Short mmCIF file of C-alpha atoms in Angstrom, two decimals:
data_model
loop_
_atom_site.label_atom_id
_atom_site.label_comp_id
_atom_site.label_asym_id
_atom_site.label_seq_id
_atom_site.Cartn_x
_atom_site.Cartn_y
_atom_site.Cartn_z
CA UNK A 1059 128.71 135.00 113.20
CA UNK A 1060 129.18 133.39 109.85
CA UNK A 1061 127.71 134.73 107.34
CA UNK A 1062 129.04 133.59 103.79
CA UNK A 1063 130.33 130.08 103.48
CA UNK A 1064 133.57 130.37 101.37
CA UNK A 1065 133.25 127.01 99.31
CA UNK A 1066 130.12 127.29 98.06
CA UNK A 1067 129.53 131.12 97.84
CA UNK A 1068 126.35 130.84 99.56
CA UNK A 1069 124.49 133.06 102.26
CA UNK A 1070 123.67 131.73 105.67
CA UNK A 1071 124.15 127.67 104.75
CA UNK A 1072 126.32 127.11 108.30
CA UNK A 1073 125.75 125.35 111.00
CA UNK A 1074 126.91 125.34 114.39
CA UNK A 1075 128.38 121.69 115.19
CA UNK A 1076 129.34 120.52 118.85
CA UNK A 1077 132.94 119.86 118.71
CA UNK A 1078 134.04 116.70 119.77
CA UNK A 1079 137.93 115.37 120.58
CA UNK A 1080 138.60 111.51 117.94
CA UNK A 1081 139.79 109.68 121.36
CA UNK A 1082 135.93 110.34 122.13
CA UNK A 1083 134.44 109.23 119.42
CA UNK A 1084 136.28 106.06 119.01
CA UNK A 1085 135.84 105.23 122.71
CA UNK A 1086 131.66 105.84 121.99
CA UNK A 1087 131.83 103.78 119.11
CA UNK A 1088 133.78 100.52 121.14
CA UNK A 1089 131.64 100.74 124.05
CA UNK A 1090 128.31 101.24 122.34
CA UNK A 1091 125.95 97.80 122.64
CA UNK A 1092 124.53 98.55 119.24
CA UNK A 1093 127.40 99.50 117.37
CA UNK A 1094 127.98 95.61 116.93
CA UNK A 1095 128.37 93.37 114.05
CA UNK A 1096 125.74 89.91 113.84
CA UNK A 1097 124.28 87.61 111.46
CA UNK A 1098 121.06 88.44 110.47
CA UNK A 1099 120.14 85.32 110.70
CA UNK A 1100 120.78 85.61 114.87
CA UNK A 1101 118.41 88.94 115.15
CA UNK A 1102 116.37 88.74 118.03
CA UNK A 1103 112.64 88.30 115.91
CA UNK A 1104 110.38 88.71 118.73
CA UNK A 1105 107.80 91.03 118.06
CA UNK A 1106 107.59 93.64 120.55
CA UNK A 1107 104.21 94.22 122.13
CA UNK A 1108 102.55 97.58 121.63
CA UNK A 1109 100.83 99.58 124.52
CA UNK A 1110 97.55 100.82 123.82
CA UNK A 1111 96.56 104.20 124.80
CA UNK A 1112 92.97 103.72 124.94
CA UNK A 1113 92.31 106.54 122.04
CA UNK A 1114 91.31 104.22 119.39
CA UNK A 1115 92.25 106.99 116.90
CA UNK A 1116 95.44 107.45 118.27
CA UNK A 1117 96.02 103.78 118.35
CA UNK A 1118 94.96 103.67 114.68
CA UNK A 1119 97.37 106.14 113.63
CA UNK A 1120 100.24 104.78 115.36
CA UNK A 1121 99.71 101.29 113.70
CA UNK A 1122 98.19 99.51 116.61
CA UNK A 1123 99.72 101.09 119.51
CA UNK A 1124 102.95 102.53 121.30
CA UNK A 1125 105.76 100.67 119.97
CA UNK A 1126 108.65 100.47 122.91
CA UNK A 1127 111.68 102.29 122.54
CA UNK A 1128 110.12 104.41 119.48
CA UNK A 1129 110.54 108.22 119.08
CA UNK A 1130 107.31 109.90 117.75
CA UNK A 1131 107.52 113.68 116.46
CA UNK A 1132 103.76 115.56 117.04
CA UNK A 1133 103.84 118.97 114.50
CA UNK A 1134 101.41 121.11 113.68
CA UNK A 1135 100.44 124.85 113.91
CA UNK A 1136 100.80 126.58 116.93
CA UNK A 1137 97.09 126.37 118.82
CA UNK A 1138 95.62 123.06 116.93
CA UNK A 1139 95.88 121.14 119.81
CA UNK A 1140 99.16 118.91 120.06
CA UNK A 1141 99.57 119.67 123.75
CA UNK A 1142 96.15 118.55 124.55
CA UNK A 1143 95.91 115.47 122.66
CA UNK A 1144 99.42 114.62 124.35
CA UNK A 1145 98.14 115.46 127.66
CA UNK A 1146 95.13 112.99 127.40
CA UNK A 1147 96.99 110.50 126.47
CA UNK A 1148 99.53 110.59 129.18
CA UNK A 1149 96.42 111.25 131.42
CA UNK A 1150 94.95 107.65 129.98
CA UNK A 1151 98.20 105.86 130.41
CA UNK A 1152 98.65 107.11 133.65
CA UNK A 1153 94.88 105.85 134.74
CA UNK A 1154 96.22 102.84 134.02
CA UNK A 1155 98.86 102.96 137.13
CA UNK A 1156 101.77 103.58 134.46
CA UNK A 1157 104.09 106.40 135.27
CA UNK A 1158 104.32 108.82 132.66
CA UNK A 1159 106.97 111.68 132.89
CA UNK A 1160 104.84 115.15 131.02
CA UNK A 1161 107.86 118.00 130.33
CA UNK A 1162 107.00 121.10 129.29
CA UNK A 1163 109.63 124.05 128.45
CA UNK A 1164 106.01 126.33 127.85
CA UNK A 1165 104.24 125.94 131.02
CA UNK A 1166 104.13 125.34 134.26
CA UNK A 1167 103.38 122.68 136.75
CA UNK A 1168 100.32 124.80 137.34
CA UNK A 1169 99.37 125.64 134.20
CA UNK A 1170 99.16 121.96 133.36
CA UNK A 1171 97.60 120.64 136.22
CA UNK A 1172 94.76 123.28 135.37
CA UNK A 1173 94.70 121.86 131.45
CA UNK A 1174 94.80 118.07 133.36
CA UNK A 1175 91.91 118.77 135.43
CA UNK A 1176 89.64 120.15 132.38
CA UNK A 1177 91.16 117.02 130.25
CA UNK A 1178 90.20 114.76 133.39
CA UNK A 1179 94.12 113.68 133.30
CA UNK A 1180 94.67 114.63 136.55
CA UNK A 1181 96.25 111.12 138.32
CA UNK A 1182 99.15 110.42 140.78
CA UNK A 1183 101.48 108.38 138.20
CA UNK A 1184 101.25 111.50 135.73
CA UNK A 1185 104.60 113.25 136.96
CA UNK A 1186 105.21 116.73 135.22
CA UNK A 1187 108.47 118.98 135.35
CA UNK A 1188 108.83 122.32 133.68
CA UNK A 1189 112.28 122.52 132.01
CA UNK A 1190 114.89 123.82 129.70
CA UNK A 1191 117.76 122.17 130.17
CA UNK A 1192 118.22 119.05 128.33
CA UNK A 1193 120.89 117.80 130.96
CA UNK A 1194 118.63 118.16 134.03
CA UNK A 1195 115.92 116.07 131.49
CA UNK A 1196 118.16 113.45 130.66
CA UNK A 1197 119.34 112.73 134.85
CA UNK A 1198 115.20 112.66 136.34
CA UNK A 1199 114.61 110.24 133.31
CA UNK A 1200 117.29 108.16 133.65
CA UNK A 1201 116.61 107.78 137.47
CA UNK A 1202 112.47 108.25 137.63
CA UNK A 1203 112.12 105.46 134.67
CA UNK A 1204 109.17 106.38 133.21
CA UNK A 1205 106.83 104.23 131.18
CA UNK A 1206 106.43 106.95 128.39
CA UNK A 1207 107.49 110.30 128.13
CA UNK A 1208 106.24 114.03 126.60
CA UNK A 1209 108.42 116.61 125.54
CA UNK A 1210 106.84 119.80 124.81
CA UNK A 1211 107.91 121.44 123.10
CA UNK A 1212 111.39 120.50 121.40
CA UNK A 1213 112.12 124.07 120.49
CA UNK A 1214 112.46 125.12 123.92
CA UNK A 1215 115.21 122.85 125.11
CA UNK A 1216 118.24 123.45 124.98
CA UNK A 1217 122.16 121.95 125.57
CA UNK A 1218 124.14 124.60 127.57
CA UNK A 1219 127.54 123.36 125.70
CA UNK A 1220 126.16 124.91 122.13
CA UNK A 1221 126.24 129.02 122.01
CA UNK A 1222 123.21 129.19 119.59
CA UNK A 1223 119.55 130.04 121.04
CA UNK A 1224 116.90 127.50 121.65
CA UNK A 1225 114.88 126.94 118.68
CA UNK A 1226 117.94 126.58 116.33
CA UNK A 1227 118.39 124.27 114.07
CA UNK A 1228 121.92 123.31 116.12
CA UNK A 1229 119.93 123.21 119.10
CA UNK A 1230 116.75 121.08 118.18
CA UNK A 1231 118.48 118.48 116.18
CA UNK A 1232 121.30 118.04 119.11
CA UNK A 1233 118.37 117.89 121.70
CA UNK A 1234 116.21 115.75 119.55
CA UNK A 1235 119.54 113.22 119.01
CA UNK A 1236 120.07 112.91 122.41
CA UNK A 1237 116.64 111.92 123.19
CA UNK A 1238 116.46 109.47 120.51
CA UNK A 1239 119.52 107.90 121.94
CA UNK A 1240 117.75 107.46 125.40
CA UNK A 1241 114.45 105.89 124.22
CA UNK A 1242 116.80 103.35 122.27
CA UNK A 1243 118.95 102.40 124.79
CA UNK A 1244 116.36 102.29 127.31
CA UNK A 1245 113.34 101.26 125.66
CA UNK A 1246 110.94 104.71 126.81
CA UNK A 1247 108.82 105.65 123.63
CA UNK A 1248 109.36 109.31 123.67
CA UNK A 1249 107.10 111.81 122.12
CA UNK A 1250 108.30 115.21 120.86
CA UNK A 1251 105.90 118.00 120.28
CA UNK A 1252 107.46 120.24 117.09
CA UNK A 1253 105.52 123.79 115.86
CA UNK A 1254 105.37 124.19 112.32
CA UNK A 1255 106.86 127.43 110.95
CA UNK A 1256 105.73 128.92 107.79
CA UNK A 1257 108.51 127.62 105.66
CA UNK A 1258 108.62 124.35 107.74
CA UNK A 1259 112.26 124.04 107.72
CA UNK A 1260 114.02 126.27 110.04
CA UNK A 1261 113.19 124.88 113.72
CA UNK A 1262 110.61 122.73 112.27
CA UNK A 1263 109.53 119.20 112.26
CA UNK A 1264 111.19 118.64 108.66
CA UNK A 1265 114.91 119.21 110.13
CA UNK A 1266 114.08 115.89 112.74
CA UNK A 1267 111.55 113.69 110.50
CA UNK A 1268 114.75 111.43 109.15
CA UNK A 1269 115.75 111.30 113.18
CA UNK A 1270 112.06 110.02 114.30
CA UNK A 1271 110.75 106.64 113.75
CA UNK A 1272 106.84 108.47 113.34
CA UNK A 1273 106.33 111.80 112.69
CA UNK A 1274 101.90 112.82 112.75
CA UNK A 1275 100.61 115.87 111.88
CA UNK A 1276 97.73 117.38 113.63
CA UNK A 1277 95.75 119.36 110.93
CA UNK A 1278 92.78 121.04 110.37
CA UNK A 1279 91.35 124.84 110.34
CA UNK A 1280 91.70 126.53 113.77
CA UNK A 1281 88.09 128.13 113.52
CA UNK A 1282 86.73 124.66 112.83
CA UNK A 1283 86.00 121.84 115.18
CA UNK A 1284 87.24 119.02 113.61
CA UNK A 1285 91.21 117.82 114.02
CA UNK A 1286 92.97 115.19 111.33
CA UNK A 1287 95.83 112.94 112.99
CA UNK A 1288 97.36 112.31 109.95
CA UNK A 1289 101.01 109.58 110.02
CA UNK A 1290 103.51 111.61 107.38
CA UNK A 1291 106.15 108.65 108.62
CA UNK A 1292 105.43 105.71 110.05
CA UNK A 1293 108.21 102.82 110.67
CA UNK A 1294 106.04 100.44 112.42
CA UNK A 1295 102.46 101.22 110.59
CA UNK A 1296 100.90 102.04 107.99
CA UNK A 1297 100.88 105.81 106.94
CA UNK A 1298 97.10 105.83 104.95
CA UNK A 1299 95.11 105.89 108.81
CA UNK A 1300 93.95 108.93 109.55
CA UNK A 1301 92.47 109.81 113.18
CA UNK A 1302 89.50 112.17 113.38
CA UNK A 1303 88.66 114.44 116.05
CA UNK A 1304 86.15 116.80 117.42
CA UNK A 1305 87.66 119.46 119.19
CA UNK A 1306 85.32 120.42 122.42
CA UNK A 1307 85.40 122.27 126.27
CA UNK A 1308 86.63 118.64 127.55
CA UNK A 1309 89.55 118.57 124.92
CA UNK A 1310 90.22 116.34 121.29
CA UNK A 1311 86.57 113.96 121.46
CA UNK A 1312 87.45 110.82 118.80
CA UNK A 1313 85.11 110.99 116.29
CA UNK A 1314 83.85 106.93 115.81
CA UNK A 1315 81.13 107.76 113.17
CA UNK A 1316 82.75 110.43 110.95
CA UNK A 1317 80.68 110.53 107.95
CA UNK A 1318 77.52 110.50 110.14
CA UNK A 1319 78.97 113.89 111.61
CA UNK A 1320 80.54 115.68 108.24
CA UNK A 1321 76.87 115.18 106.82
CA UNK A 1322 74.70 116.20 109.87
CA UNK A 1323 74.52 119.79 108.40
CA UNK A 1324 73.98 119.31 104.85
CA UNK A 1325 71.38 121.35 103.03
CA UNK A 1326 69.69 119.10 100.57
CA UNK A 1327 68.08 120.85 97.17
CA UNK A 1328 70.85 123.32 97.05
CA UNK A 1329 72.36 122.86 93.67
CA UNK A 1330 76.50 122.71 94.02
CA UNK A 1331 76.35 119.72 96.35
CA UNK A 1332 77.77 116.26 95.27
CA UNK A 1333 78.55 113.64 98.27
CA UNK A 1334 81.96 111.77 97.60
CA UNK A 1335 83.67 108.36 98.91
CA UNK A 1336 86.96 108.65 100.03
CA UNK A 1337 88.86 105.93 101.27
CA UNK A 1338 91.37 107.20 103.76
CA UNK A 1339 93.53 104.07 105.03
CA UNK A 1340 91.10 101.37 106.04
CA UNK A 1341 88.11 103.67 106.57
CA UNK A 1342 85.68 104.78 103.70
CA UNK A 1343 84.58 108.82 104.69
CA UNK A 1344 81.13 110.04 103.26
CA UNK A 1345 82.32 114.01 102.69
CA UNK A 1346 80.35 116.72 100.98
CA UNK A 1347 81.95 118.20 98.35
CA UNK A 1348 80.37 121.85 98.10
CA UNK A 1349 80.88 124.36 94.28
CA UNK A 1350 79.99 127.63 93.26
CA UNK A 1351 80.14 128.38 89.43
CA UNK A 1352 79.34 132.44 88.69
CA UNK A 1353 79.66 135.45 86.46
CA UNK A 1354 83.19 136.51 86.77
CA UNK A 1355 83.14 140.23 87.48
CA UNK A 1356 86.98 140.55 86.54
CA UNK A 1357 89.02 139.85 82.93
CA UNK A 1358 90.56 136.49 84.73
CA UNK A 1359 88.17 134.41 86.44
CA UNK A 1360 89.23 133.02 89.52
CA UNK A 1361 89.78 129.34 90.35
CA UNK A 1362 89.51 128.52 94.28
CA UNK A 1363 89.87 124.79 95.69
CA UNK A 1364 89.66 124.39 99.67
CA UNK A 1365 90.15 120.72 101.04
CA UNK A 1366 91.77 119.21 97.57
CA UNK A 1367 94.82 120.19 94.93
CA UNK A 1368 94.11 122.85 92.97
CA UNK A 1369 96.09 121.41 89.77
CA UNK A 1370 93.16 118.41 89.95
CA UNK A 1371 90.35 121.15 89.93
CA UNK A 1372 92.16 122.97 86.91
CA UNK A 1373 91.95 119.42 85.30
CA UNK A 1374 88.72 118.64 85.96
CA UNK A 1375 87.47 121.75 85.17
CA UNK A 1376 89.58 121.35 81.42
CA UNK A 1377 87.75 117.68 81.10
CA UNK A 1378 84.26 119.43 81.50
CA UNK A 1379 85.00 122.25 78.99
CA UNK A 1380 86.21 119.96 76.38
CA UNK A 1381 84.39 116.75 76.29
CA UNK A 1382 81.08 118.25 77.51
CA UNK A 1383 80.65 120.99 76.21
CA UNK A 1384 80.65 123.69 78.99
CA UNK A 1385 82.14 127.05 78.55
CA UNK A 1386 83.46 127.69 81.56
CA UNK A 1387 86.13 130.58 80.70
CA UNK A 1388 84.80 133.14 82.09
CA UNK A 1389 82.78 132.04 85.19
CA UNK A 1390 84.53 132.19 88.70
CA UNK A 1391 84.79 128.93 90.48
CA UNK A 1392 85.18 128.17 94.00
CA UNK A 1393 85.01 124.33 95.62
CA UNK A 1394 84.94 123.52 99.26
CA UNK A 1395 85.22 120.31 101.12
CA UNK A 1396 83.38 120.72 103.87
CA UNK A 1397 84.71 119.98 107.42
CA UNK A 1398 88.14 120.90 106.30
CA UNK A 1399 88.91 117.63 105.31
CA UNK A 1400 92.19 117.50 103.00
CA UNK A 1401 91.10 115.33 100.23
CA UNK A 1402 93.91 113.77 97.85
CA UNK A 1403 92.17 110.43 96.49
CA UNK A 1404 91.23 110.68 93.07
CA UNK A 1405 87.83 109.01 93.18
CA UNK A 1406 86.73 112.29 94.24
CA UNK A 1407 86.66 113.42 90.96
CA UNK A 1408 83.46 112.57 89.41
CA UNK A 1409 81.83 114.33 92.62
CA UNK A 1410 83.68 117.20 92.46
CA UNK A 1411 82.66 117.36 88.37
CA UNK A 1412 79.02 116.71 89.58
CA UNK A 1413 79.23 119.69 91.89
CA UNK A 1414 80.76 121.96 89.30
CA UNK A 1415 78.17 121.09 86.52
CA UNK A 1416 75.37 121.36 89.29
CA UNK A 1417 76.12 125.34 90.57
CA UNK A 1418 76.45 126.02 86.42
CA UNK A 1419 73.42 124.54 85.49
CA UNK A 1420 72.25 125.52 88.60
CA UNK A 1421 69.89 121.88 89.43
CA UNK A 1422 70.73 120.45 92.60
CA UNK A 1423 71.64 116.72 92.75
CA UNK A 1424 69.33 113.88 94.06
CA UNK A 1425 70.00 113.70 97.99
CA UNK A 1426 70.51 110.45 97.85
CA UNK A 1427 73.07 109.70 95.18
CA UNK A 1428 77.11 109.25 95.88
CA UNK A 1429 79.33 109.41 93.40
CA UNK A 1430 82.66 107.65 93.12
CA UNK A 1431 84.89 107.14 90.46
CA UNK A 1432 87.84 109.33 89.16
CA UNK A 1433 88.21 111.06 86.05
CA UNK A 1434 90.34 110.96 83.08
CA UNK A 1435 91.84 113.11 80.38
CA UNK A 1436 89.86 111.78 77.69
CA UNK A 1437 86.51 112.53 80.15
CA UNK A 1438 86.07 108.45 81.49
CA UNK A 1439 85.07 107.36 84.40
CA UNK A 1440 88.30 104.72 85.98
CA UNK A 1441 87.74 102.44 88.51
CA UNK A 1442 88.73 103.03 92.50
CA UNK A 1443 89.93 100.32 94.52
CA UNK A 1444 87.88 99.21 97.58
CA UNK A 1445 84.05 99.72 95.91
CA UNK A 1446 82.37 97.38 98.22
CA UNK A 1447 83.02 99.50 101.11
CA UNK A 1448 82.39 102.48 100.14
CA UNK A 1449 79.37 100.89 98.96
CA UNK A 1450 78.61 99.61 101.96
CA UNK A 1451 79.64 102.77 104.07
CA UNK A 1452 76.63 104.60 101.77
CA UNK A 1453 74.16 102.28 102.07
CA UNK A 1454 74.35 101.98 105.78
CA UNK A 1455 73.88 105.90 105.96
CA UNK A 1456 70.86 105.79 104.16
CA UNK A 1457 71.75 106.68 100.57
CA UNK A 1458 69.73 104.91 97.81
CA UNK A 1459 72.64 105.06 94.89
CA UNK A 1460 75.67 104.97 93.88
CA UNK A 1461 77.21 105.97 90.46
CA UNK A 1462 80.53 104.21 90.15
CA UNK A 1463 83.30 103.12 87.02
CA UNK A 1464 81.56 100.51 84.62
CA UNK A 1465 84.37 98.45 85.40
CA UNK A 1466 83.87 98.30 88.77
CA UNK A 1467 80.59 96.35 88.38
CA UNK A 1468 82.30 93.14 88.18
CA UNK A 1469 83.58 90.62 90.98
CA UNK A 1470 81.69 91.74 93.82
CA UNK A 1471 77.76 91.18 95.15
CA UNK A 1472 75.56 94.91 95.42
CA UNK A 1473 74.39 94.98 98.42
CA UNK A 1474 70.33 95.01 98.69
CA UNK A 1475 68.41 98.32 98.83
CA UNK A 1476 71.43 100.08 96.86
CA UNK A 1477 71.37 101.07 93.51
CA UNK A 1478 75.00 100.50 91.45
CA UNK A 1479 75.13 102.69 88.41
CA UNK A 1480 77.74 101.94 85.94
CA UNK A 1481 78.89 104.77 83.73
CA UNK A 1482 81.66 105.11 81.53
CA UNK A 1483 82.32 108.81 81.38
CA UNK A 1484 81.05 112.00 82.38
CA UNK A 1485 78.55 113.05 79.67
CA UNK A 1486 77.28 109.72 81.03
CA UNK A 1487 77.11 110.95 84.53
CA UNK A 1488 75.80 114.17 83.39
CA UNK A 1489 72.91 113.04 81.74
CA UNK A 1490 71.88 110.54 84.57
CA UNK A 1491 72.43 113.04 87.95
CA UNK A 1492 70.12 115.93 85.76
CA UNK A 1493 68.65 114.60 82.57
CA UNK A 1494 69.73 115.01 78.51
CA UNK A 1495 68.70 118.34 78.44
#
């Protein structure tokens, strides 16, 4: 035990390191096939081809598919479903006659064939092994060759040569170097299942993102039904997709028509309700933005945002006060995206405003209306990128209009049946959603 470093002064900074002898290293670094010099210009170019899973939101997330050779790091709270999304898609790979090696330092061979046969993953190329030992890992990969390969969970194995306990930092970056090292050399995409801790640093997902090539995130509230694959890191894709789940008896059910689901429940004629446009990678989302503006019983009203930053809501909420003419000081205000979607786009804004200004005034807004279009400081309405989807995403879910940026009229056809409001800020949009009054 260590516990104040004596060149920096600090409290519990060190870190166990495996010792290793300089004849060693320089005889790793001579024999290694990568560890060699070439032009650039003689780089093998070939693009590699990707192996689909058959999840198309897993697929999307990933960029198009498994990339060979690539390490991808699953994290997420404990119970939000990492091990079952992993499971079904070893259990679709492995319908598809590819042997996929599932290792599991949490359960046992029984415990996941009974997981399997509720998944419907149960299939005679999906080989499982419940292990510790990172050594005894390495030798049945290197000799069962395996298409693709699970580890869950990374903070359970461990390398017998380090003294410090599994779930160390020592001890799950070691691990989680010598697996990278295997999926390079021998081309097996690898995917490591991390927990998130409460700081999310100390035997988390953060101490092996810069090791990964992809690191997703599996969010969403644990009493809700709906999962988020979300790409934090993504070396071979795009990190704007986002996969959407429905968590059911049968496991993680892809969700192919989103918006049609977030909106199946919505009360219309309540006032507080404002439907939004998010674009979240390729894919326009019709969410429900819910508020509720009232009396503050206390000297400091309260300010509570669910789903998007609460720094935007204390802006917003600053933009209506001051160039509309609410007082607002001393009513309590709470605003919910429904679903428990996380929302960071800021074409949101004007919805969330119209929700706000809706509970206050307490007049509900016209069903049919979406509202798009984020707001300034000075209280304007700025143009959002991508209009003609979203556009299009409303109108093919039945909505009649759409109140978007001025500026965004221009350079693109309105589709028929859809109403395209131009406004230029949000006395503008107040007046339209509920009148002069």
């Amino acid at each position: 035990w260590f516990g104040r470093c004596a060149a920096c002064g600090e409290w519990n900074t060190c870190v166990e390191e495996r010792p290793q002898a300089p004849d060693s290293r320089r005889e790793h670094l001579t024999v290694s096939p990568r560890a060699q010099l070439q032009p650039i210009t003689q780089v093998d170019d070939q693009d590699h081809e990707r192996l689909q899973i058959g999840i198309s939101e897993f697929d999307r997330v990933l960029g198009g598919g498994i990339m060979p050779g690539s390490v991808v790091l699953v994290g997420g709270d404990p119970g939000i479903g990492k091990s079952t999304l992993l499971l079904q898609m070893a259990g679709q790979l492995a319908a598809s006659d590819f042997r996929i090696a599932y290792i599991s330092a949490e359960e046992s061979p029984a415990q996941i064939r009974l997981r399997a046969g509720r998944l419907g993953a149960l299939c005679e190329s999906l080989h499982v092994m419940a292990e510790t030992s990172l050594a005894a890992i390495l030798d049945q990969l290197r000799s069962a060759s395996p298409l693709a390969v699970v580890i869950d969970s990374i903070q359970t194995i461990y390398m017998p040569e380090l003294e410090s306990a599994p779930g160390s930092v020592t001890q799950v970056r070691e691990c989680a170097a010598r697996l990278v090292y295997l999926a390079k050399e021998s081309g097996i995409p690898t995917f490591l299942v991390g927990h998130v801790t409460k700081e999310g640093t100390v035997a988390g997902p953060r101490v092996l993102e810069h090791l990964v090539d992809t690191v997703l995130y599996l969010e969403g509230e644990r009493h809700h039904h709906f999962r988020i694959l979300r790409a934090a890191k993504n070396r071979f894709g795009s990190t704007n997709e986002i996969g959407i789940f429905e968590m059911r008896d049968q496991g993680l059910i892809e969700v192919s028509n989103p918006s049609k689901l977030l909106l199946a429940e919505r009360a219309e004629g309540v006032s507080g309700s404002a439907i939004v446009c998010s674009m979240e990678g390729t894919r326009p989302l019709l969410i429900e933005i819910q508020a509720l503006v009232s009396r503050s019983s206390f000297g400091y009203p309260q300010r509570v945002a669910t789903g998007i930053d609460a720094k935007r809501l204390s802006i917003i909420i600053a933009v209506l006060e001051k160039r509309c003419g609410h007082d607002l000081s001393s009513e309590d205000i709470f605003v919910n995206v429904v679903g428990g979607i996380r929302l960071d786009e800021p074409a949101v804004d004007m919805g969330v405003g119209l929700a706000i200004i809706s509970s206050f005034r307490n007049k509900p807004i016209d069903a049919k209306t979406v509202a798009i279009g984020e707001v300034g400081l000075g209280g304007e309405i700025r143009p959002v990128n991508q209009i003609d989807r979203r556009v299009a995403e409303a109108r093919s879910l039945g909505f009649e209009q759409c109140l978007v940026a001025r500026s965004n009229l221009q350079g693109w056809k309105r589709p028929e049946g859809m109403e395209v409001v131009g406004v230029g800020g949000m006395e503008a949009v107040e007046a339209l959603a509920f009148g002069s009054s």
